[in-house]
């Protein structure tokens, strides 16, 4: 049962025009939030263990066609302070139970000449701050059109930052590590090509933004509970080191349409002097509303394979025939000439089903099964897919029966090609088709520019669409994995059928020229702060030319690091992305993918430094077994792992999948070793990680002494 405790009575304070600073501390007293009005403008500051984190930063919202902006002219009304403490259990997650404990300050600000008011609500947790704007229902502040939100985050210095360019349409960029002052000079090279992109500034960056100060503070800026509002980016004043919110506009340049009573999303600052604390923060989830789905029994983590990587690499195609264009209303596929490269055909899908079933997977994703792929991209085509009509070589009923006979479910694929109006027209029919044919999860995609034309992926209109799709899917008991959607902000707490997102540069880019080797040492500090990512790990063949001679891409990782990603890149939706024949070549390493859990009772960040290395241990749900993963950058790393997270007095068998001594992500990525040893909570492992490498460990509790026969103690 969830425990909710209101510990402090509401305190009402009446302030004069010259407002004294209001303060609250985090429950552990290490963080202090201060708020005050200066010349009728609201400001806040944040400190951690006596060190400033956010210097005085102004707050406000600028409106269109309004005599009074919500930026100044304020007097202080009542203030309320309170404390909240609960424990709640996620449907799936990194922890069996999550504590939601904060002190709160709610400040009413009056604009007396306009006869209206707003509320600023601050919540201070032990690991950071969340705050938002609230607009109570009132006669003189009802309909609002946002011109810009002016929320500032004033930094204390020229911090090291891990950033991607601010963009209204994509997050699929490699990260750049630099000083804040260097962002402007590096922006041009940081903006690499994408199917749809709209960068907006030479100093604009995206959240979640990870930084490290010279005095050793780790600072993360993001947002939580993005609902009916535009996605926030950050614009840097690089003379003063002040970030200011920069909302995604609509086709008319407007940033949002609000109707009171309503709120903004939470603006978040996570801070610690330990990098591992950032990885273990649950602040983003805690700022979201509790689960709104009454019966969640149908929502379950999924380990899956896919008819996908061979299309990504160019070995096969999504399209059934090679014609320049099709009109779905009139084109007769039964008379079309097959191109011979279409992957989603009956025999191949059956072979994938067989392999997935033999190796204990739950589901199989099949892309390119439905008509329309011949001219799906880049044509601004409205009626591009109908989401229910298969190609001639894909027998929906037969394949579903075959999958069911093998204990496998098929995973649906809905690519919209950005034609959102078309998707919404077909959504009920598409979801009902899934229910009728036994599909309970869908990978949706939003590749390309938006229709309606001029809208952006991260504007309010699209944010509302993604939310609508999740709610509609819940009506049909369908789990959603949205690709190219807005970056997550913890909404999976409220709608746990949002079981995954892409919303960042995933494994597919390893077949599009490659990603920087340090990429997976940064994503858990940035993209994963908002929720799990469908990163699609598990690539064993790094030379893409062996799949497609015309593609000279190289996957910048060792094989051992690919195993580690199943632990370090948290997701309840984990894919073994490579081809079955590649796993058959390395069956001993593939065993880890088969064994690793996807739902957890506990998680520990054991060692971490953004851009360098991450080591995480997770305890499989309902067991006493643990899994460990380490991912490192291009410089390699000497890991020292203490097993003190294990239960005292118990023995475990650790199977260690590590880089070989001569492994290297570029010239020897498939060199690995596997060894077993007996470990206890007193054991210590010293393990060298190759450049771009890492290691993975399965740790299984010993229940019979015979299990340890012939094994040495570590």
XYZ file of C-alpha atoms in Angstrom:
714
model
C 0.000 0.000 0.000
C 1.187 3.479 -0.812
C 1.807 5.656 2.241
C 1.056 9.345 1.871
C 2.023 11.554 4.720
C 1.460 15.257 4.932
C 3.908 16.166 7.674
C 3.714 19.928 7.819
C 0.657 22.092 8.165
C 0.120 24.627 5.418
C 1.705 27.926 6.370
C 0.151 31.093 4.992
C 2.408 34.111 4.811
C 1.354 37.576 3.678
C 4.252 39.464 2.117
C 4.814 43.136 1.439
C 5.660 44.523 -1.996
C 9.374 44.226 -1.143
C 9.419 40.460 -0.806
C 11.728 38.661 1.559
C 13.344 35.513 0.217
C 11.393 32.308 0.774
C 13.442 29.153 1.355
C 12.968 25.418 1.575
C 15.487 22.666 2.126
C 15.549 19.155 0.719
C 14.518 16.461 3.222
C 18.177 15.685 3.925
C 19.046 19.385 4.208
C 21.750 19.351 1.514
C 19.850 21.337 -1.116
C 18.422 24.802 -0.527
C 15.948 26.547 -2.824
C 15.483 30.295 -2.415
C 12.797 32.405 -4.081
C 12.284 36.148 -4.098
C 10.875 39.057 -6.094
C 13.377 41.618 -7.356
C 11.828 44.726 -8.899
C 8.571 42.797 -9.324
C 10.323 39.954 -11.218
C 10.474 36.408 -9.751
C 13.916 34.858 -9.184
C 15.121 31.559 -7.731
C 18.498 30.127 -6.686
C 19.659 26.618 -5.814
C 22.605 25.467 -3.708
C 23.992 22.028 -2.801
C 26.061 21.435 0.340
C 26.692 25.163 0.507
C 27.861 25.413 -3.112
C 25.813 27.463 -5.586
C 24.299 25.375 -8.391
C 21.882 27.848 -9.981
C 22.658 31.531 -9.493
C 19.785 34.065 -9.365
C 17.600 33.154 -12.343
C 14.434 34.877 -13.471
C 11.127 33.219 -14.299
C 8.231 34.236 -16.496
C 6.096 33.589 -19.563
C 5.610 36.032 -22.435
C 2.191 36.044 -24.099
C 0.884 37.067 -27.522
C -1.662 39.899 -27.757
C -1.684 40.582 -24.047
C -1.081 43.928 -22.408
C 0.502 42.205 -19.427
C 3.124 39.500 -19.854
C 3.565 37.005 -17.057
C 7.163 38.141 -16.583
C 7.012 41.174 -14.258
C 4.698 43.497 -12.367
C 4.198 40.906 -9.633
C 3.571 41.270 -5.947
C 3.858 38.384 -3.542
C 0.640 36.772 -2.422
C 0.368 33.821 -0.086
C 3.041 31.156 0.185
C 2.442 27.575 1.229
C 4.997 25.034 2.384
C 4.456 21.333 2.867
C 6.206 17.976 2.935
C 5.221 14.844 1.073
C 6.450 11.273 1.525
C 5.242 8.095 -0.170
C 6.468 4.789 -1.550
C 5.004 3.584 -4.828
C 5.568 0.507 -6.965
C 6.053 0.881 -10.720
C 4.443 -1.613 -13.085
C 7.951 -2.249 -14.422
C 11.204 -0.492 -13.757
C 14.669 -0.320 -12.276
C 13.334 -0.647 -8.723
C 10.567 -2.632 -7.081
C 9.644 0.376 -4.949
C 10.359 4.096 -5.378
C 10.320 6.695 -2.621
C 8.756 10.050 -3.489
C 9.905 12.437 -0.760
C 10.072 16.206 -1.132
C 9.544 19.547 0.525
C 7.348 21.963 -1.396
C 6.993 25.723 -1.704
C 4.014 27.159 -3.589
C 4.158 30.903 -4.252
C 1.189 32.913 -5.477
C 2.178 35.912 -7.587
C -0.354 38.674 -8.147
C -0.522 41.084 -11.064
C -2.759 43.575 -9.338
C -3.198 45.979 -12.249
C -4.334 43.087 -14.461
C -6.382 41.507 -11.647
C -4.902 38.071 -12.094
C -2.447 35.671 -10.495
C -0.280 32.626 -11.129
C 1.371 30.060 -8.873
C 5.001 28.939 -8.921
C 5.377 25.507 -7.359
C 8.798 24.224 -6.261
C 9.502 20.669 -5.118
C 12.881 19.966 -3.563
C 14.034 16.352 -3.395
C 17.284 15.011 -1.971
C 18.637 14.741 -5.517
C 17.281 17.878 -7.117
C 14.588 20.415 -7.881
C 11.394 20.456 -9.888
C 9.310 23.588 -10.478
C 6.469 24.647 -12.723
C 4.033 27.422 -13.586
C 0.387 26.975 -12.617
C -2.523 28.970 -14.013
C -5.640 28.832 -11.818
C -9.016 29.442 -13.438
C -9.880 33.159 -13.213
C -11.770 35.805 -15.233
C -8.718 37.712 -16.506
C -6.416 34.796 -17.328
C -8.260 32.187 -19.298
C -7.085 31.585 -22.877
C -3.363 32.193 -23.345
C -1.124 32.038 -26.425
C 2.517 31.625 -25.423
C 5.105 33.715 -27.236
C 7.984 32.361 -25.163
C 8.729 30.912 -21.777
C 11.569 32.787 -20.072
C 12.832 30.310 -17.505
C 16.484 30.836 -16.720
C 19.171 28.508 -15.420
C 22.169 30.696 -14.530
C 25.304 28.571 -14.277
C 28.129 29.312 -11.867
C 30.883 28.917 -14.456
C 32.015 27.578 -17.801
C 31.028 23.975 -17.115
C 31.952 20.896 -19.088
C 28.826 19.836 -21.006
C 27.633 16.803 -22.950
C 25.247 18.210 -25.521
C 23.440 17.773 -28.808
C 22.220 20.652 -30.999
C 18.893 22.241 -30.213
C 16.476 21.012 -32.868
C 12.693 21.021 -33.225
C 12.615 17.734 -35.156
C 15.339 15.313 -34.059
C 17.542 14.182 -31.221
C 19.452 11.715 -33.404
C 22.819 13.409 -33.023
C 26.136 12.247 -31.654
C 27.050 13.994 -28.408
C 29.728 16.646 -28.195
C 31.806 17.083 -25.038
C 32.989 20.665 -24.540
C 33.000 23.695 -22.316
C 29.849 25.797 -22.473
C 31.861 28.597 -24.060
C 32.862 26.260 -26.896
C 29.336 25.317 -27.998
C 29.023 28.166 -30.503
C 32.251 27.267 -32.280
C 31.399 23.556 -32.427
C 27.735 23.821 -33.437
C 28.233 23.650 -37.203
C 30.068 20.333 -37.080
C 27.694 18.962 -34.421
C 24.707 19.313 -36.770
C 24.910 16.199 -38.929
C 22.329 15.201 -41.597
C 18.973 13.723 -40.610
C 15.682 12.850 -42.296
C 13.990 15.805 -40.613
C 15.837 18.517 -38.713
C 15.309 22.118 -37.664
C 18.182 23.528 -35.607
C 17.360 26.982 -34.277
C 20.463 28.605 -32.815
C 24.248 28.564 -32.678
C 24.067 28.073 -28.903
C 20.815 26.134 -28.562
C 21.006 22.663 -27.011
C 18.534 19.981 -26.009
C 17.597 18.490 -22.693
C 18.404 16.344 -20.890
C 21.626 18.366 -20.622
C 24.461 16.880 -18.560
C 27.188 19.121 -17.113
C 30.094 18.966 -14.691
C 31.460 22.022 -12.900
C 35.135 22.660 -12.210
C 34.492 22.105 -8.502
C 33.062 18.642 -9.105
C 29.283 19.111 -9.191
C 27.278 17.033 -11.667
C 24.263 18.999 -12.917
C 21.448 17.786 -15.137
C 18.696 20.007 -16.619
C 15.559 18.481 -18.117
C 11.767 18.598 -17.869
C 9.152 16.242 -16.455
C 5.506 15.536 -17.282
C 5.440 17.135 -20.736
C 1.691 17.197 -21.388
C -0.260 19.619 -23.627
C 2.743 21.929 -23.942
C 5.701 22.439 -26.269
C 8.994 20.650 -25.693
C 11.648 22.819 -24.044
C 15.129 23.448 -25.419
C 17.825 25.615 -23.861
C 19.336 28.764 -25.396
C 22.738 29.672 -23.957
C 23.913 33.215 -23.319
C 27.570 32.243 -23.595
C 28.823 35.585 -22.326
C 27.117 35.150 -18.964
C 26.677 31.344 -18.926
C 22.901 31.605 -18.536
C 20.537 29.124 -20.152
C 16.994 30.196 -20.985
C 14.091 28.008 -22.055
C 13.296 27.999 -25.771
C 10.007 26.304 -26.620
C 9.280 24.523 -29.892
C 6.967 26.680 -32.057
C 4.068 25.660 -34.250
C 3.673 26.405 -37.963
C 2.690 30.009 -37.111
C 5.601 30.590 -34.769
C 3.471 30.381 -31.632
C 4.849 28.363 -28.717
C 1.708 27.090 -27.035
C -2.035 27.443 -26.466
C -3.206 27.222 -22.863
C -6.622 27.165 -21.252
C -6.815 27.672 -17.492
C -6.776 25.832 -15.203
C -3.539 24.313 -16.459
C 0.149 23.957 -15.695
C 3.464 23.911 -17.504
C 5.668 20.816 -17.375
C 8.097 20.629 -14.482
C 11.540 22.137 -15.083
C 14.110 19.918 -13.391
C 17.622 20.271 -12.003
C 19.292 17.098 -10.695
C 22.543 17.691 -8.822
C 25.159 15.721 -6.881
C 28.877 15.537 -6.276
C 28.711 11.893 -7.358
C 28.000 11.052 -11.003
C 26.362 7.767 -10.008
C 23.648 9.671 -8.134
C 22.464 11.226 -11.399
C 21.971 7.766 -12.885
C 19.967 6.613 -9.866
C 17.690 9.638 -9.619
C 13.949 8.958 -9.706
C 13.041 12.652 -9.597
C 11.659 12.702 -13.152
C 9.309 9.799 -12.505
C 8.214 11.242 -9.156
C 7.117 14.496 -10.801
C 4.680 12.632 -13.026
C 1.149 11.647 -12.053
C 0.478 8.129 -10.699
C -0.603 5.396 -13.066
C -3.947 6.122 -14.745
C -4.452 2.589 -16.096
C -6.545 0.648 -13.609
C -5.764 -2.878 -14.847
C -2.084 -3.167 -15.768
C -1.883 -6.963 -15.843
C -1.446 -6.918 -19.637
C 1.612 -4.637 -19.498
C 4.742 -6.787 -19.372
C 8.430 -6.288 -20.249
C 9.422 -7.744 -23.612
C 12.615 -9.307 -24.951
C 12.339 -9.447 -28.719
C 14.042 -9.986 -32.048
C 13.221 -8.395 -35.359
C 13.190 -8.567 -39.117
C 14.878 -5.173 -39.065
C 18.685 -5.043 -38.996
C 19.007 -6.524 -42.464
C 16.928 -3.633 -43.822
C 18.820 -1.038 -41.773
C 22.120 -2.262 -43.208
C 20.758 -2.341 -46.765
C 20.978 -6.125 -47.097
C 17.201 -6.312 -47.626
C 14.343 -3.908 -48.289
C 11.080 -2.843 -46.687
C 9.432 -2.502 -50.116
C 7.926 -5.443 -52.010
C 8.431 -4.083 -55.535
C 10.593 -1.497 -57.265
C 8.228 1.114 -58.645
C 8.591 4.896 -58.327
C 5.184 5.528 -56.749
C 1.981 3.894 -55.603
C -1.535 5.040 -54.878
C -2.869 2.702 -52.263
C -6.420 3.202 -53.504
C -5.675 1.800 -56.969
C -2.302 0.017 -57.052
C -2.611 -3.762 -57.580
C 0.242 -5.486 -55.745
C -0.857 -8.891 -56.992
C 0.313 -7.845 -60.462
C 3.529 -6.175 -59.288
C 6.942 -7.758 -59.878
C 8.641 -8.691 -56.569
C 12.090 -7.130 -56.146
C 13.558 -10.237 -54.524
C 14.894 -8.249 -51.555
C 11.697 -7.894 -49.505
C 12.502 -9.163 -45.997
C 9.007 -9.471 -44.532
C 8.138 -12.646 -46.425
C 6.526 -15.746 -45.018
C 9.525 -18.079 -45.094
C 11.974 -15.606 -43.596
C 9.566 -14.558 -40.847
C 8.946 -18.209 -39.978
C 12.704 -18.769 -39.712
C 13.030 -15.801 -37.360
C 10.089 -17.116 -35.310
C 11.813 -20.485 -35.018
C 15.057 -18.935 -33.814
C 13.316 -16.599 -31.363
C 11.305 -19.480 -29.915
C 14.323 -21.782 -29.599
C 16.160 -19.117 -27.622
C 13.464 -17.983 -25.212
C 12.385 -14.646 -26.679
C 8.922 -13.182 -26.220
C 8.175 -11.411 -29.473
C 9.301 -10.776 -33.046
C 9.082 -7.380 -34.706
C 8.462 -7.443 -38.467
C 8.934 -4.240 -40.441
C 7.894 -3.794 -44.065
C 4.947 -6.171 -43.805
C 2.337 -3.679 -45.030
C 1.763 -2.033 -48.403
C 3.102 1.423 -49.213
C 6.862 1.245 -48.627
C 7.790 1.888 -52.252
C 7.446 5.682 -51.931
C 6.969 6.117 -48.206
C 9.643 8.704 -47.483
C 10.381 12.258 -48.562
C 7.321 12.773 -50.770
C 5.112 14.657 -48.275
C 2.534 12.009 -49.018
C -0.629 12.160 -46.939
C -2.213 8.737 -47.545
C 0.996 6.763 -47.242
C -0.070 3.659 -45.245
C -3.336 2.094 -44.103
C -1.675 -0.076 -41.387
C -3.838 -3.137 -42.095
C -3.087 -4.372 -45.640
C -0.202 -6.854 -45.974
C 2.040 -7.408 -48.975
C 1.254 -10.522 -51.080
C 4.129 -12.484 -49.502
C 3.064 -11.813 -45.881
C 0.204 -14.038 -44.698
C -1.052 -12.381 -41.509
C -3.261 -15.229 -40.308
C -0.826 -18.031 -41.118
C 2.122 -16.279 -39.500
C 0.163 -15.411 -36.406
C -0.953 -19.018 -36.004
C 2.600 -20.199 -36.577
C 4.033 -17.750 -34.040
C 1.426 -18.729 -31.478
C 2.238 -22.407 -31.960
C 5.849 -21.570 -31.082
C 5.007 -19.419 -28.054
C 5.958 -16.170 -29.822
C 3.902 -13.036 -30.349
C 4.423 -10.831 -33.379
C 5.112 -7.161 -32.741
C 3.313 -4.656 -34.948
C 5.066 -1.864 -36.850
C 3.299 1.427 -37.647
C 5.480 3.840 -39.600
C 3.619 7.097 -40.215
C 6.234 8.824 -42.406
C 5.246 11.954 -40.497
C 1.695 11.840 -41.875
C 0.073 12.167 -38.491
C -3.369 13.105 -39.759
C -3.425 9.880 -41.766
C -2.378 7.842 -38.727
C -5.074 9.314 -36.524
C -7.691 8.591 -39.216
C -6.646 4.941 -39.231
C -5.704 4.475 -35.580
C -8.814 2.735 -34.262
C -8.903 0.402 -37.233
C -5.169 -0.315 -36.912
C -5.357 -1.052 -33.190
C -8.425 -3.250 -33.665
C -6.538 -5.133 -36.385
C -3.804 -5.787 -33.836
C -6.273 -7.086 -31.264
C -7.965 -9.312 -33.843
C -4.623 -10.857 -34.856
C -3.034 -11.284 -31.443
C -0.580 -8.372 -31.423
C -0.229 -6.591 -28.068
C 2.648 -4.175 -28.793
C 3.481 -1.719 -31.550
C 6.605 0.088 -32.686
C 5.437 3.378 -34.161
C 7.606 5.702 -36.232
C 7.568 9.362 -37.277
C 10.337 9.591 -39.874
C 10.418 12.754 -41.992
C 8.740 16.141 -41.911
C 5.325 16.460 -40.340
C 1.918 16.531 -41.966
C 0.226 18.939 -41.133
C 3.038 20.697 -42.995
C 4.978 23.203 -40.954
C 4.438 21.474 -37.623
C 7.474 20.102 -35.802
C 8.067 16.795 -34.027
C 8.379 18.528 -30.641
C 5.676 21.184 -30.811
C 2.527 21.145 -28.701
C 0.437 19.732 -31.550
C 2.672 16.665 -31.871
C 3.125 16.279 -28.110
C -0.645 15.993 -27.892
C -0.695 13.444 -30.704
C 1.842 11.176 -28.974
C -0.232 11.402 -25.795
C -3.418 10.607 -27.728
C -1.786 7.544 -29.316
C -0.713 6.209 -25.905
C -4.155 6.724 -24.368
C -5.891 5.221 -27.392
C -3.550 2.218 -27.310
C -4.387 1.666 -23.646
C -8.056 1.333 -24.594
C -7.053 -1.644 -26.760
C -4.529 -2.995 -24.203
C -1.600 -2.273 -26.489
C 1.948 -1.346 -25.453
C 3.667 1.438 -27.421
C 7.304 1.880 -28.455
C 7.421 5.237 -30.238
C 10.378 6.131 -32.461
C 11.221 9.683 -33.581
C 8.745 10.942 -30.969
C 9.411 13.672 -28.430
C 12.016 12.744 -25.821
C 10.510 11.100 -22.726
C 9.831 13.063 -19.553
C 8.741 10.307 -17.158
C 5.256 9.871 -18.586
C 5.723 6.093 -18.434
C 4.778 6.309 -14.750
C 1.339 7.599 -15.674
C 0.964 5.424 -18.772
C 3.170 2.340 -18.298
C 1.964 0.985 -21.642
C 4.523 3.463 -23.017
C 7.036 0.672 -22.697
C 9.786 2.261 -24.758
C 10.931 5.125 -26.962
C 13.756 5.762 -29.345
C 14.068 9.581 -29.311
C 17.858 9.571 -29.556
C 20.652 8.246 -31.746
C 20.217 4.486 -31.507
C 22.089 1.459 -32.812
C 20.754 1.975 -36.347
C 23.270 4.795 -36.773
C 26.079 2.280 -36.463
C 24.948 1.176 -39.949
C 24.692 4.788 -41.118
C 28.386 5.615 -40.683
C 28.785 4.821 -36.978
C 28.461 6.626 -33.655
C 31.233 7.888 -31.388
C 32.570 5.140 -29.111
C 31.696 7.135 -25.981
C 28.030 7.463 -26.992
C 26.752 4.770 -24.615
C 28.663 6.298 -21.698
C 26.593 9.490 -22.105
C 23.058 8.369 -22.990
C 22.235 7.091 -19.467
C 23.101 10.587 -18.161
C 20.981 12.356 -20.779
C 18.302 10.626 -22.801
C 17.560 7.925 -20.192
C 16.874 10.502 -17.471
C 13.375 10.806 -18.972
C 12.646 7.123 -19.466
C 13.838 3.897 -21.106
C 15.199 3.779 -24.638
C 14.724 1.153 -27.316
C 18.431 1.301 -28.164
C 18.381 -2.077 -29.994
C 21.743 -3.510 -28.832
C 23.244 -6.934 -29.450
C 25.203 -6.430 -32.674
C 27.846 -9.161 -33.063
C 29.048 -8.483 -36.639
C 30.682 -5.053 -36.652
C 31.717 -4.976 -40.334
C 28.544 -3.936 -42.111
C 30.065 -4.594 -45.538
C 29.712 -8.306 -44.765
C 25.945 -7.819 -44.845
C 25.890 -5.246 -47.629
C 29.039 -4.773 -49.760
C 27.859 -1.260 -50.610
C 27.811 -0.195 -46.938
C 31.245 0.371 -45.381
C 29.959 1.379 -41.944
C 31.561 -0.048 -38.818
C 29.862 -0.634 -35.470
C 32.111 1.196 -32.998
C 31.993 -1.240 -30.089
C 33.383 -4.553 -28.964
C 31.148 -7.581 -28.759
C 31.524 -7.711 -24.969
C 30.306 -4.113 -24.704
C 27.215 -5.042 -26.728
C 26.333 -7.506 -23.971
C 26.899 -4.880 -21.284
C 24.365 -2.548 -22.887
C 21.519 -4.831 -21.801
C 22.324 -3.701 -18.267
C 23.641 -0.156 -18.686
C 20.951 0.975 -21.176
C 17.885 0.311 -19.041
C 14.716 -0.672 -20.847
C 11.843 -3.091 -20.191
C 11.858 -3.534 -23.974
C 15.141 -5.122 -25.070
C 15.947 -6.254 -28.583
C 18.520 -8.721 -29.829
C 18.996 -6.694 -32.971
C 21.434 -8.768 -35.055
C 20.725 -11.566 -37.493
C 20.209 -15.144 -36.197
C 23.204 -16.442 -38.153
C 25.491 -14.014 -36.322
C 24.275 -15.236 -32.962
C 24.810 -18.829 -34.086
C 28.494 -17.982 -34.728
C 28.925 -16.777 -31.148
C 26.544 -18.980 -29.190
C 28.569 -18.786 -25.983
C 28.343 -14.964 -25.916
C 24.703 -15.041 -27.052
C 23.932 -16.940 -23.849
C 24.149 -13.691 -21.871
C 21.426 -12.069 -24.009
C 19.247 -15.117 -23.422
C 19.879 -15.017 -19.660
C 19.758 -11.304 -18.847
C 16.622 -10.049 -17.101
C 14.539 -7.103 -18.320
C 12.698 -6.200 -15.105
C 14.368 -5.403 -11.811
C 13.978 -5.231 -8.047
C 17.029 -3.031 -7.522
C 19.668 -1.131 -9.481
C 23.049 0.214 -8.387
C 25.334 2.574 -10.287
C 28.680 1.277 -9.017
C 31.052 3.490 -11.005
C 30.348 6.324 -13.405
C 31.872 9.296 -15.176
C 29.934 10.767 -18.122
C 31.817 10.340 -21.370
C 34.254 7.831 -19.831
C 32.646 4.775 -18.220
C 29.547 3.408 -16.507
C 29.192 0.256 -14.374
C 25.696 -0.771 -13.258
C 24.443 -3.793 -11.305
C 20.789 -4.837 -11.340
C 18.896 -7.440 -9.354
C 16.431 -9.464 -11.418
C 12.838 -9.127 -10.246
C 11.661 -11.853 -7.918
C 15.077 -13.538 -7.675
C 18.399 -13.195 -5.889
C 20.309 -13.062 -9.195
C 22.222 -10.026 -10.395
C 23.542 -8.781 -13.723
C 26.361 -6.292 -14.213
C 27.330 -4.225 -17.233
C 30.216 -1.857 -17.947
C 30.529 0.372 -21.021
C 33.596 2.523 -21.687
C 34.859 5.128 -24.136
C 37.575 4.984 -26.801
C 40.343 5.163 -24.188
C 39.551 1.893 -22.432
C 39.273 1.534 -18.662
C 40.631 -0.483 -15.758
C 37.561 -1.502 -13.758
C 37.639 -2.508 -10.102
C 34.314 -4.105 -9.207
C 33.355 -4.829 -5.608
C 30.601 -7.390 -5.156
C 29.440 -5.887 -1.855
C 25.914 -5.459 -3.229
C 25.427 -9.241 -2.842
C 23.854 -10.801 0.237
C 26.294 -11.559 3.022
C 26.942 -15.235 3.660
C 25.711 -16.429 0.270
C 27.651 -17.803 -2.683
C 27.051 -17.033 -6.326
C 28.386 -18.199 -9.674
C 29.594 -15.277 -11.775
C 29.907 -15.757 -15.534
C 32.137 -12.960 -16.830
C 31.930 -11.944 -20.506
C 34.894 -9.619 -21.080
C 37.102 -8.097 -23.757
C 40.104 -10.201 -24.673
C 43.522 -8.693 -23.966
C 43.925 -7.673 -27.621
C 40.341 -6.508 -28.188
C 39.676 -3.098 -29.740
C 36.425 -1.620 -30.999
C 37.915 -0.799 -34.401
C 40.367 -3.539 -35.338
C 39.494 -6.527 -33.125
C 35.932 -6.093 -31.809
C 34.950 -9.771 -31.657
C 37.763 -10.793 -29.317
C 36.250 -11.796 -25.974
C 36.701 -14.207 -23.113
C 34.201 -16.044 -20.925
C 35.066 -17.420 -17.509
C 33.210 -18.588 -14.424
C 34.054 -18.136 -10.761
C 32.451 -18.363 -7.334
C 31.864 -14.961 -5.741
C 30.597 -13.590 -2.445
C 29.951 -10.091 -1.218
C 33.640 -9.917 -0.271
C 34.873 -10.600 -3.819
C 36.640 -8.018 -5.988
C 37.128 -8.180 -9.760
C 39.853 -6.260 -11.564
C 38.912 -6.197 -15.231
C 40.548 -4.394 -18.148
C 38.133 -2.945 -20.697
C 39.307 -2.429 -24.261
C 38.871 0.880 -26.100
C 35.170 1.061 -26.933
C 34.631 -2.054 -24.881
C 33.263 -3.280 -21.589
C 32.072 -6.409 -19.874
C 28.916 -8.160 -18.706
C 28.406 -10.520 -15.780
C 25.566 -12.828 -14.809
C 25.575 -13.620 -11.078
C 23.421 -16.581 -10.099
C 22.803 -17.582 -6.474
C 24.157 -21.005 -5.561
C 21.390 -23.273 -4.306
C 23.291 -26.575 -4.519
C 26.968 -27.122 -3.641
C 27.299 -29.305 -6.728
C 26.904 -26.173 -8.854
C 30.334 -24.913 -7.730
C 32.239 -28.119 -8.480
C 35.445 -27.330 -10.344
C 35.031 -23.559 -10.029
C 37.553 -21.337 -8.312
C 36.712 -18.498 -5.990
C 37.322 -15.047 -7.420
